[in-house]
PDB file of N, CA and C in Angstrom:
ATOM      1  N   MET A   1       0.842  -1.165   0.000  1.00  0.00           N
ATOM      2  CA  MET A   1       0.000   0.000   0.000  1.00  0.00           C
ATOM      3  C   MET A   1       0.896   1.240   0.000  1.00  0.00           C
ATOM      4  N   VAL A   2       0.510   2.221  -0.786  1.00  0.00           N
ATOM      5  CA  VAL A   2       1.225   3.487  -0.870  1.00  0.00           C
ATOM      6  C   VAL A   2       0.369   4.548  -0.196  1.00  0.00           C
ATOM      7  N   ALA A   3       0.956   5.341   0.698  1.00  0.00           N
ATOM      8  CA  ALA A   3       0.206   6.378   1.403  1.00  0.00           C
ATOM      9  C   ALA A   3       0.868   7.736   1.167  1.00  0.00           C
ATOM     10  N   TYR A   4       0.069   8.711   0.793  1.00  0.00           N
ATOM     11  CA  TYR A   4       0.535  10.071   0.574  1.00  0.00           C
ATOM     12  C   TYR A   4      -0.384  11.021   1.319  1.00  0.00           C
ATOM     13  N   LYS A   5       0.163  12.069   1.897  1.00  0.00           N
ATOM     14  CA  LYS A   5      -0.652  13.125   2.475  1.00  0.00           C
ATOM     15  C   LYS A   5      -0.605  14.305   1.531  1.00  0.00           C
ATOM     16  N   GLN A   6      -1.758  14.640   0.977  1.00  0.00           N
ATOM     17  CA  GLN A   6      -1.877  15.730   0.022  1.00  0.00           C
ATOM     18  C   GLN A   6      -3.168  16.490   0.298  1.00  0.00           C
ATOM     19  N   ILE A   7      -3.260  17.667  -0.263  1.00  0.00           N
ATOM     20  CA  ILE A   7      -4.503  18.445  -0.191  1.00  0.00           C
ATOM     21  C   ILE A   7      -5.451  17.912  -1.252  1.00  0.00           C
ATOM     22  N   PHE A   8      -6.680  17.627  -0.843  1.00  0.00           N
ATOM     23  CA  PHE A   8      -7.705  17.131  -1.753  1.00  0.00           C
ATOM     24  C   PHE A   8      -8.272  18.290  -2.550  1.00  0.00           C
ATOM     25  N   ARG A   9      -8.256  18.186  -3.896  1.00  0.00           N
ATOM     26  CA  ARG A   9      -8.755  19.243  -4.775  1.00  0.00           C
ATOM     27  C   ARG A   9     -10.117  18.912  -5.369  1.00  0.00           C
ATOM     28  N   GLY A  10     -10.398  17.634  -5.589  1.00  0.00           N
ATOM     29  CA  GLY A  10     -11.688  17.280  -6.157  1.00  0.00           C
ATOM     30  C   GLY A  10     -11.689  15.868  -6.716  1.00  0.00           C
ATOM     31  N   ILE A  11     -12.878  15.457  -7.152  1.00  0.00           N
ATOM     32  CA  ILE A  11     -13.049  14.132  -7.729  1.00  0.00           C
ATOM     33  C   ILE A  11     -14.051  14.239  -8.866  1.00  0.00           C
ATOM     34  N   SER A  12     -13.848  13.443  -9.918  1.00  0.00           N
ATOM     35  CA  SER A  12     -14.779  13.470 -11.050  1.00  0.00           C
ATOM     36  C   SER A  12     -14.926  12.059 -11.616  1.00  0.00           C
ATOM     37  N   ALA A  13     -16.081  11.799 -12.197  1.00  0.00           N
ATOM     38  CA  ALA A  13     -16.334  10.526 -12.877  1.00  0.00           C
ATOM     39  C   ALA A  13     -16.395  10.798 -14.373  1.00  0.00           C
ATOM     40  N   ASP A  14     -15.747   9.960 -15.162  1.00  0.00           N
ATOM     41  CA  ASP A  14     -15.726  10.130 -16.616  1.00  0.00           C
ATOM     42  C   ASP A  14     -16.299   8.869 -17.263  1.00  0.00           C
ATOM     43  N   GLN A  15     -17.487   9.021 -17.864  1.00  0.00           N
ATOM     44  CA  GLN A  15     -18.131   7.890 -18.514  1.00  0.00           C
ATOM     45  C   GLN A  15     -18.443   8.172 -19.984  1.00  0.00           C
ATOM     46  N   LYS A  16     -17.999   9.310 -20.498  1.00  0.00           N
ATOM     47  CA  LYS A  16     -18.300   9.649 -21.887  1.00  0.00           C
ATOM     48  C   LYS A  16     -17.457   8.811 -22.851  1.00  0.00           C
ATOM     49  N   ASP A  17     -17.978   8.604 -24.025  1.00  0.00           N
ATOM     50  CA  ASP A  17     -17.263   7.885 -25.084  1.00  0.00           C
ATOM     51  C   ASP A  17     -16.774   6.502 -24.652  1.00  0.00           C
ATOM     52  N   GLY A  18     -17.536   5.836 -23.784  1.00  0.00           N
ATOM     53  CA  GLY A  18     -17.188   4.485 -23.360  1.00  0.00           C
ATOM     54  C   GLY A  18     -16.095   4.411 -22.300  1.00  0.00           C
ATOM     55  N   GLU A  19     -15.612   5.555 -21.842  1.00  0.00           N
ATOM     56  CA  GLU A  19     -14.589   5.554 -20.794  1.00  0.00           C
ATOM     57  C   GLU A  19     -15.258   5.247 -19.459  1.00  0.00           C
ATOM     58  N   ASN A  20     -14.526   4.662 -18.570  1.00  0.00           N
ATOM     59  CA  ASN A  20     -15.031   4.344 -17.245  1.00  0.00           C
ATOM     60  C   ASN A  20     -13.895   4.548 -16.262  1.00  0.00           C
ATOM     61  N   ARG A  21     -13.822   5.772 -15.702  1.00  0.00           N
ATOM     62  CA  ARG A  21     -12.742   6.057 -14.751  1.00  0.00           C
ATOM     63  C   ARG A  21     -13.179   7.153 -13.793  1.00  0.00           C
ATOM     64  N   ILE A  22     -12.486   7.194 -12.679  1.00  0.00           N
ATOM     65  CA  ILE A  22     -12.675   8.243 -11.683  1.00  0.00           C
ATOM     66  C   ILE A  22     -11.347   8.973 -11.553  1.00  0.00           C
ATOM     67  N   GLY A  23     -11.389  10.299 -11.596  1.00  0.00           N
ATOM     68  CA  GLY A  23     -10.191  11.116 -11.421  1.00  0.00           C
ATOM     69  C   GLY A  23     -10.187  11.753 -10.045  1.00  0.00           C
ATOM     70  N   ILE A  24      -9.091  11.581  -9.311  1.00  0.00           N
ATOM     71  CA  ILE A  24      -8.931  12.180  -7.989  1.00  0.00           C
ATOM     72  C   ILE A  24      -7.839  13.228  -8.101  1.00  0.00           C
ATOM     73  N   MET A  25      -8.204  14.506  -7.871  1.00  0.00           N
ATOM     74  CA  MET A  25      -7.250  15.598  -7.998  1.00  0.00           C
ATOM     75  C   MET A  25      -6.703  15.971  -6.615  1.00  0.00           C
ATOM     76  N   ILE A  26      -5.374  15.971  -6.504  1.00  0.00           N
ATOM     77  CA  ILE A  26      -4.705  16.312  -5.252  1.00  0.00           C
ATOM     78  C   ILE A  26      -3.535  17.237  -5.548  1.00  0.00           C
ATOM     79  N   GLY A  27      -3.065  17.944  -4.529  1.00  0.00           N
ATOM     80  CA  GLY A  27      -1.881  18.771  -4.684  1.00  0.00           C
ATOM     81  C   GLY A  27      -1.991  20.080  -3.939  1.00  0.00           C
ATOM     82  N   ALA A  28      -0.850  20.646  -3.605  1.00  0.00           N
ATOM     83  CA  ALA A  28      -0.787  21.862  -2.805  1.00  0.00           C
ATOM     84  C   ALA A  28      -1.247  23.094  -3.579  1.00  0.00           C
ATOM     85  N   LEU A  29      -0.877  23.193  -4.843  1.00  0.00           N
ATOM     86  CA  LEU A  29      -1.227  24.348  -5.673  1.00  0.00           C
ATOM     87  C   LEU A  29      -1.811  23.865  -6.985  1.00  0.00           C
ATOM     88  N   ASN A  30      -2.582  24.729  -7.640  1.00  0.00           N
ATOM     89  CA  ASN A  30      -3.144  24.347  -8.935  1.00  0.00           C
ATOM     90  C   ASN A  30      -2.057  24.004  -9.944  1.00  0.00           C
ATOM     91  N   ASP A  31      -0.937  24.717  -9.914  1.00  0.00           N
ATOM     92  CA  ASP A  31       0.164  24.449 -10.840  1.00  0.00           C
ATOM     93  C   ASP A  31       0.905  23.161 -10.500  1.00  0.00           C
ATOM     94  N   ASP A  32       0.769  22.700  -9.261  1.00  0.00           N
ATOM     95  CA  ASP A  32       1.506  21.538  -8.788  1.00  0.00           C
ATOM     96  C   ASP A  32       0.565  20.377  -8.472  1.00  0.00           C
ATOM     97  N   SER A  33      -0.642  20.405  -9.051  1.00  0.00           N
ATOM     98  CA  SER A  33      -1.614  19.371  -8.718  1.00  0.00           C
ATOM     99  C   SER A  33      -1.406  18.119  -9.561  1.00  0.00           C
ATOM    100  N   THR A  34      -1.936  17.025  -9.077  1.00  0.00           N
ATOM    101  CA  THR A  34      -1.832  15.734  -9.722  1.00  0.00           C
ATOM    102  C   THR A  34      -3.220  15.123  -9.811  1.00  0.00           C
ATOM    103  N   THR A  35      -3.494  14.395 -10.877  1.00  0.00           N
ATOM    104  CA  THR A  35      -4.735  13.644 -10.979  1.00  0.00           C
ATOM    105  C   THR A  35      -4.404  12.160 -11.018  1.00  0.00           C
ATOM    106  N   HIS A  36      -4.981  11.435 -10.082  1.00  0.00           N
ATOM    107  CA  HIS A  36      -4.828   9.983 -10.033  1.00  0.00           C
ATOM    108  C   HIS A  36      -6.044   9.376 -10.715  1.00  0.00           C
ATOM    109  N   ALA A  37      -5.847   8.571 -11.741  1.00  0.00           N
ATOM    110  CA  ALA A  37      -6.949   7.942 -12.459  1.00  0.00           C
ATOM    111  C   ALA A  37      -7.197   6.545 -11.906  1.00  0.00           C
ATOM    112  N   VAL A  38      -8.443   6.276 -11.552  1.00  0.00           N
ATOM    113  CA  VAL A  38      -8.863   4.947 -11.117  1.00  0.00           C
ATOM    114  C   VAL A  38      -9.654   4.362 -12.285  1.00  0.00           C
ATOM    115  N   MET A  39      -9.089   3.351 -12.926  1.00  0.00           N
ATOM    116  CA  MET A  39      -9.690   2.785 -14.127  1.00  0.00           C
ATOM    117  C   MET A  39     -10.670   1.663 -13.779  1.00  0.00           C
ATOM    118  N   ALA A  40     -11.775   1.600 -14.502  1.00  0.00           N
ATOM    119  CA  ALA A  40     -12.802   0.562 -14.393  1.00  0.00           C
ATOM    120  C   ALA A  40     -13.334   0.387 -12.967  1.00  0.00           C
ATOM    121  N   PRO A  41     -13.759   1.498 -12.320  1.00  0.00           N
ATOM    122  CA  PRO A  41     -14.326   1.355 -10.976  1.00  0.00           C
ATOM    123  C   PRO A  41     -15.652   0.605 -11.040  1.00  0.00           C
ATOM    124  N   GLU A  42     -15.876  -0.247 -10.047  1.00  0.00           N
ATOM    125  CA  GLU A  42     -17.127  -1.002  -9.987  1.00  0.00           C
ATOM    126  C   GLU A  42     -17.979  -0.636  -8.784  1.00  0.00           C
ATOM    127  N   GLN A  43     -17.331  -0.320  -7.663  1.00  0.00           N
ATOM    128  CA  GLN A  43     -18.061   0.032  -6.457  1.00  0.00           C
ATOM    129  C   GLN A  43     -17.352   1.179  -5.757  1.00  0.00           C
ATOM    130  N   VAL A  44     -18.154   2.100  -5.202  1.00  0.00           N
ATOM    131  CA  VAL A  44     -17.618   3.242  -4.464  1.00  0.00           C
ATOM    132  C   VAL A  44     -18.377   3.353  -3.149  1.00  0.00           C
ATOM    133  N   TRP A  45     -17.633   3.456  -2.045  1.00  0.00           N
ATOM    134  CA  TRP A  45     -18.233   3.613  -0.721  1.00  0.00           C
ATOM    135  C   TRP A  45     -17.618   4.818  -0.032  1.00  0.00           C
ATOM    136  N   LEU A  46     -18.417   5.517   0.738  1.00  0.00           N
ATOM    137  CA  LEU A  46     -17.925   6.531   1.663  1.00  0.00           C
ATOM    138  C   LEU A  46     -18.179   5.989   3.052  1.00  0.00           C
ATOM    139  N   LYS A  47     -17.098   5.672   3.768  1.00  0.00           N
ATOM    140  CA  LYS A  47     -17.214   5.052   5.082  1.00  0.00           C
ATOM    141  C   LYS A  47     -16.957   6.078   6.164  1.00  0.00           C
ATOM    142  N   ASP A  48     -17.832   6.112   7.141  1.00  0.00           N
ATOM    143  CA  ASP A  48     -17.724   7.028   8.275  1.00  0.00           C
ATOM    144  C   ASP A  48     -16.576   6.594   9.173  1.00  0.00           C
ATOM    145  N   GLY A  49     -15.736   7.537   9.559  1.00  0.00           N
ATOM    146  CA  GLY A  49     -14.611   7.233  10.424  1.00  0.00           C
ATOM    147  C   GLY A  49     -15.006   6.938  11.852  1.00  0.00           C
ATOM    148  N   GLN A  50     -16.182   7.318  12.255  1.00  0.00           N
ATOM    149  CA  GLN A  50     -16.720   7.085  13.599  1.00  0.00           C
ATOM    150  C   GLN A  50     -15.703   7.426  14.679  1.00  0.00           C
ATOM    151  N   GLY A  51     -15.152   8.640  14.575  1.00  0.00           N
ATOM    152  CA  GLY A  51     -14.224   9.117  15.592  1.00  0.00           C
ATOM    153  C   GLY A  51     -12.791   8.665  15.398  1.00  0.00           C
ATOM    154  N   ALA A  52     -12.515   7.893  14.353  1.00  0.00           N
ATOM    155  CA  ALA A  52     -11.169   7.356  14.145  1.00  0.00           C
ATOM    156  C   ALA A  52     -10.336   8.229  13.209  1.00  0.00           C
ATOM    157  N   GLY A  53     -10.708   9.481  13.007  1.00  0.00           N
ATOM    158  CA  GLY A  53      -9.870  10.369  12.205  1.00  0.00           C
ATOM    159  C   GLY A  53     -10.470  10.824  10.904  1.00  0.00           C
ATOM    160  N   GLY A  54     -11.700  10.502  10.613  1.00  0.00           N
ATOM    161  CA  GLY A  54     -12.319  11.008   9.400  1.00  0.00           C
ATOM    162  C   GLY A  54     -12.861   9.921   8.504  1.00  0.00           C
ATOM    163  N   GLU A  55     -13.521  10.357   7.439  1.00  0.00           N
ATOM    164  CA  GLU A  55     -14.126   9.433   6.503  1.00  0.00           C
ATOM    165  C   GLU A  55     -13.098   8.858   5.542  1.00  0.00           C
ATOM    166  N   THR A  56     -13.471   7.729   4.920  1.00  0.00           N
ATOM    167  CA  THR A  56     -12.640   7.086   3.904  1.00  0.00           C
ATOM    168  C   THR A  56     -13.487   6.826   2.674  1.00  0.00           C
ATOM    169  N   LEU A  57     -12.992   7.236   1.512  1.00  0.00           N
ATOM    170  CA  LEU A  57     -13.617   6.910   0.246  1.00  0.00           C
ATOM    171  C   LEU A  57     -12.902   5.673  -0.281  1.00  0.00           C
ATOM    172  N   GLU A  58     -13.656   4.620  -0.537  1.00  0.00           N
ATOM    173  CA  GLU A  58     -13.082   3.370  -1.016  1.00  0.00           C
ATOM    174  C   GLU A  58     -13.630   3.082  -2.413  1.00  0.00           C
ATOM    175  N   ILE A  59     -12.723   2.850  -3.365  1.00  0.00           N
ATOM    176  CA  ILE A  59     -13.106   2.581  -4.755  1.00  0.00           C
ATOM    177  C   ILE A  59     -12.539   1.226  -5.141  1.00  0.00           C
ATOM    178  N   LYS A  60     -13.418   0.278  -5.454  1.00  0.00           N
ATOM    179  CA  LYS A  60     -12.990  -1.058  -5.865  1.00  0.00           C
ATOM    180  C   LYS A  60     -13.115  -1.162  -7.381  1.00  0.00           C
ATOM    181  N   CYS A  61     -12.067  -1.702  -8.016  1.00  0.00           N
ATOM    182  CA  CYS A  61     -12.012  -1.800  -9.473  1.00  0.00           C
ATOM    183  C   CYS A  61     -12.277  -3.224  -9.945  1.00  0.00           C
ATOM    184  N   ALA A  62     -12.490  -3.358 -11.249  1.00  0.00           N
ATOM    185  CA  ALA A  62     -12.777  -4.650 -11.862  1.00  0.00           C
ATOM    186  C   ALA A  62     -11.639  -5.650 -11.651  1.00  0.00           C
ATOM    187  N   ASP A  63     -10.389  -5.167 -11.542  1.00  0.00           N
ATOM    188  CA  ASP A  63      -9.240  -6.068 -11.369  1.00  0.00           C
ATOM    189  C   ASP A  63      -8.935  -6.361  -9.897  1.00  0.00           C
ATOM    190  N   ASP A  64      -9.886  -6.055  -9.002  1.00  0.00           N
ATOM    191  CA  ASP A  64      -9.784  -6.275  -7.554  1.00  0.00           C
ATOM    192  C   ASP A  64      -8.814  -5.329  -6.847  1.00  0.00           C
ATOM    193  N   ASN A  65      -8.260  -4.335  -7.537  1.00  0.00           N
ATOM    194  CA  ASN A  65      -7.481  -3.294  -6.864  1.00  0.00           C
ATOM    195  C   ASN A  65      -8.448  -2.355  -6.146  1.00  0.00           C
ATOM    196  N   THR A  66      -8.002  -1.798  -5.027  1.00  0.00           N
ATOM    197  CA  THR A  66      -8.821  -0.877  -4.264  1.00  0.00           C
ATOM    198  C   THR A  66      -8.028   0.389  -4.005  1.00  0.00           C
ATOM    199  N   THR A  67      -8.671   1.533  -4.221  1.00  0.00           N
ATOM    200  CA  THR A  67      -8.086   2.837  -3.917  1.00  0.00           C
ATOM    201  C   THR A  67      -8.787   3.382  -2.690  1.00  0.00           C
ATOM    202  N   LEU A  68      -8.015   3.796  -1.691  1.00  0.00           N
ATOM    203  CA  LEU A  68      -8.552   4.385  -0.471  1.00  0.00           C
ATOM    204  C   LEU A  68      -8.133   5.845  -0.394  1.00  0.00           C
ATOM    205  N   LEU A  69      -9.091   6.704  -0.107  1.00  0.00           N
ATOM    206  CA  LEU A  69      -8.820   8.119   0.071  1.00  0.00           C
ATOM    207  C   LEU A  69      -9.337   8.491   1.450  1.00  0.00           C
ATOM    208  N   ARG A  70      -8.403   8.759   2.375  1.00  0.00           N
ATOM    209  CA  ARG A  70      -8.789   9.074   3.759  1.00  0.00           C
ATOM    210  C   ARG A  70      -8.768  10.579   3.971  1.00  0.00           C
ATOM    211  N   PHE A  71      -9.857  11.076   4.560  1.00  0.00           N
ATOM    212  CA  PHE A  71      -9.992  12.500   4.852  1.00  0.00           C
ATOM    213  C   PHE A  71      -9.718  12.730   6.322  1.00  0.00           C
ATOM    214  N   GLU A  72      -8.808  13.666   6.616  1.00  0.00           N
ATOM    215  CA  GLU A  72      -8.482  13.994   8.010  1.00  0.00           C
ATOM    216  C   GLU A  72      -8.905  15.394   8.319  1.00  0.00           C
TER     217      GLU A  72
END
């Protein structure tokens, strides 16, 4: 698992023209931002942290990879 602490800029879903991906935008400045593409997402959950430090966005893909985005 790879963990990075970055400023969350936004999230978008792209389904046009047969594409199926979620873009997660992170980074300190607009000029220095990065977009992480999650390809072929199948399930998305927002899990409540219940006092454990914040919510977690979990994205499961067709190839069984999972992307976790934790909000603090």
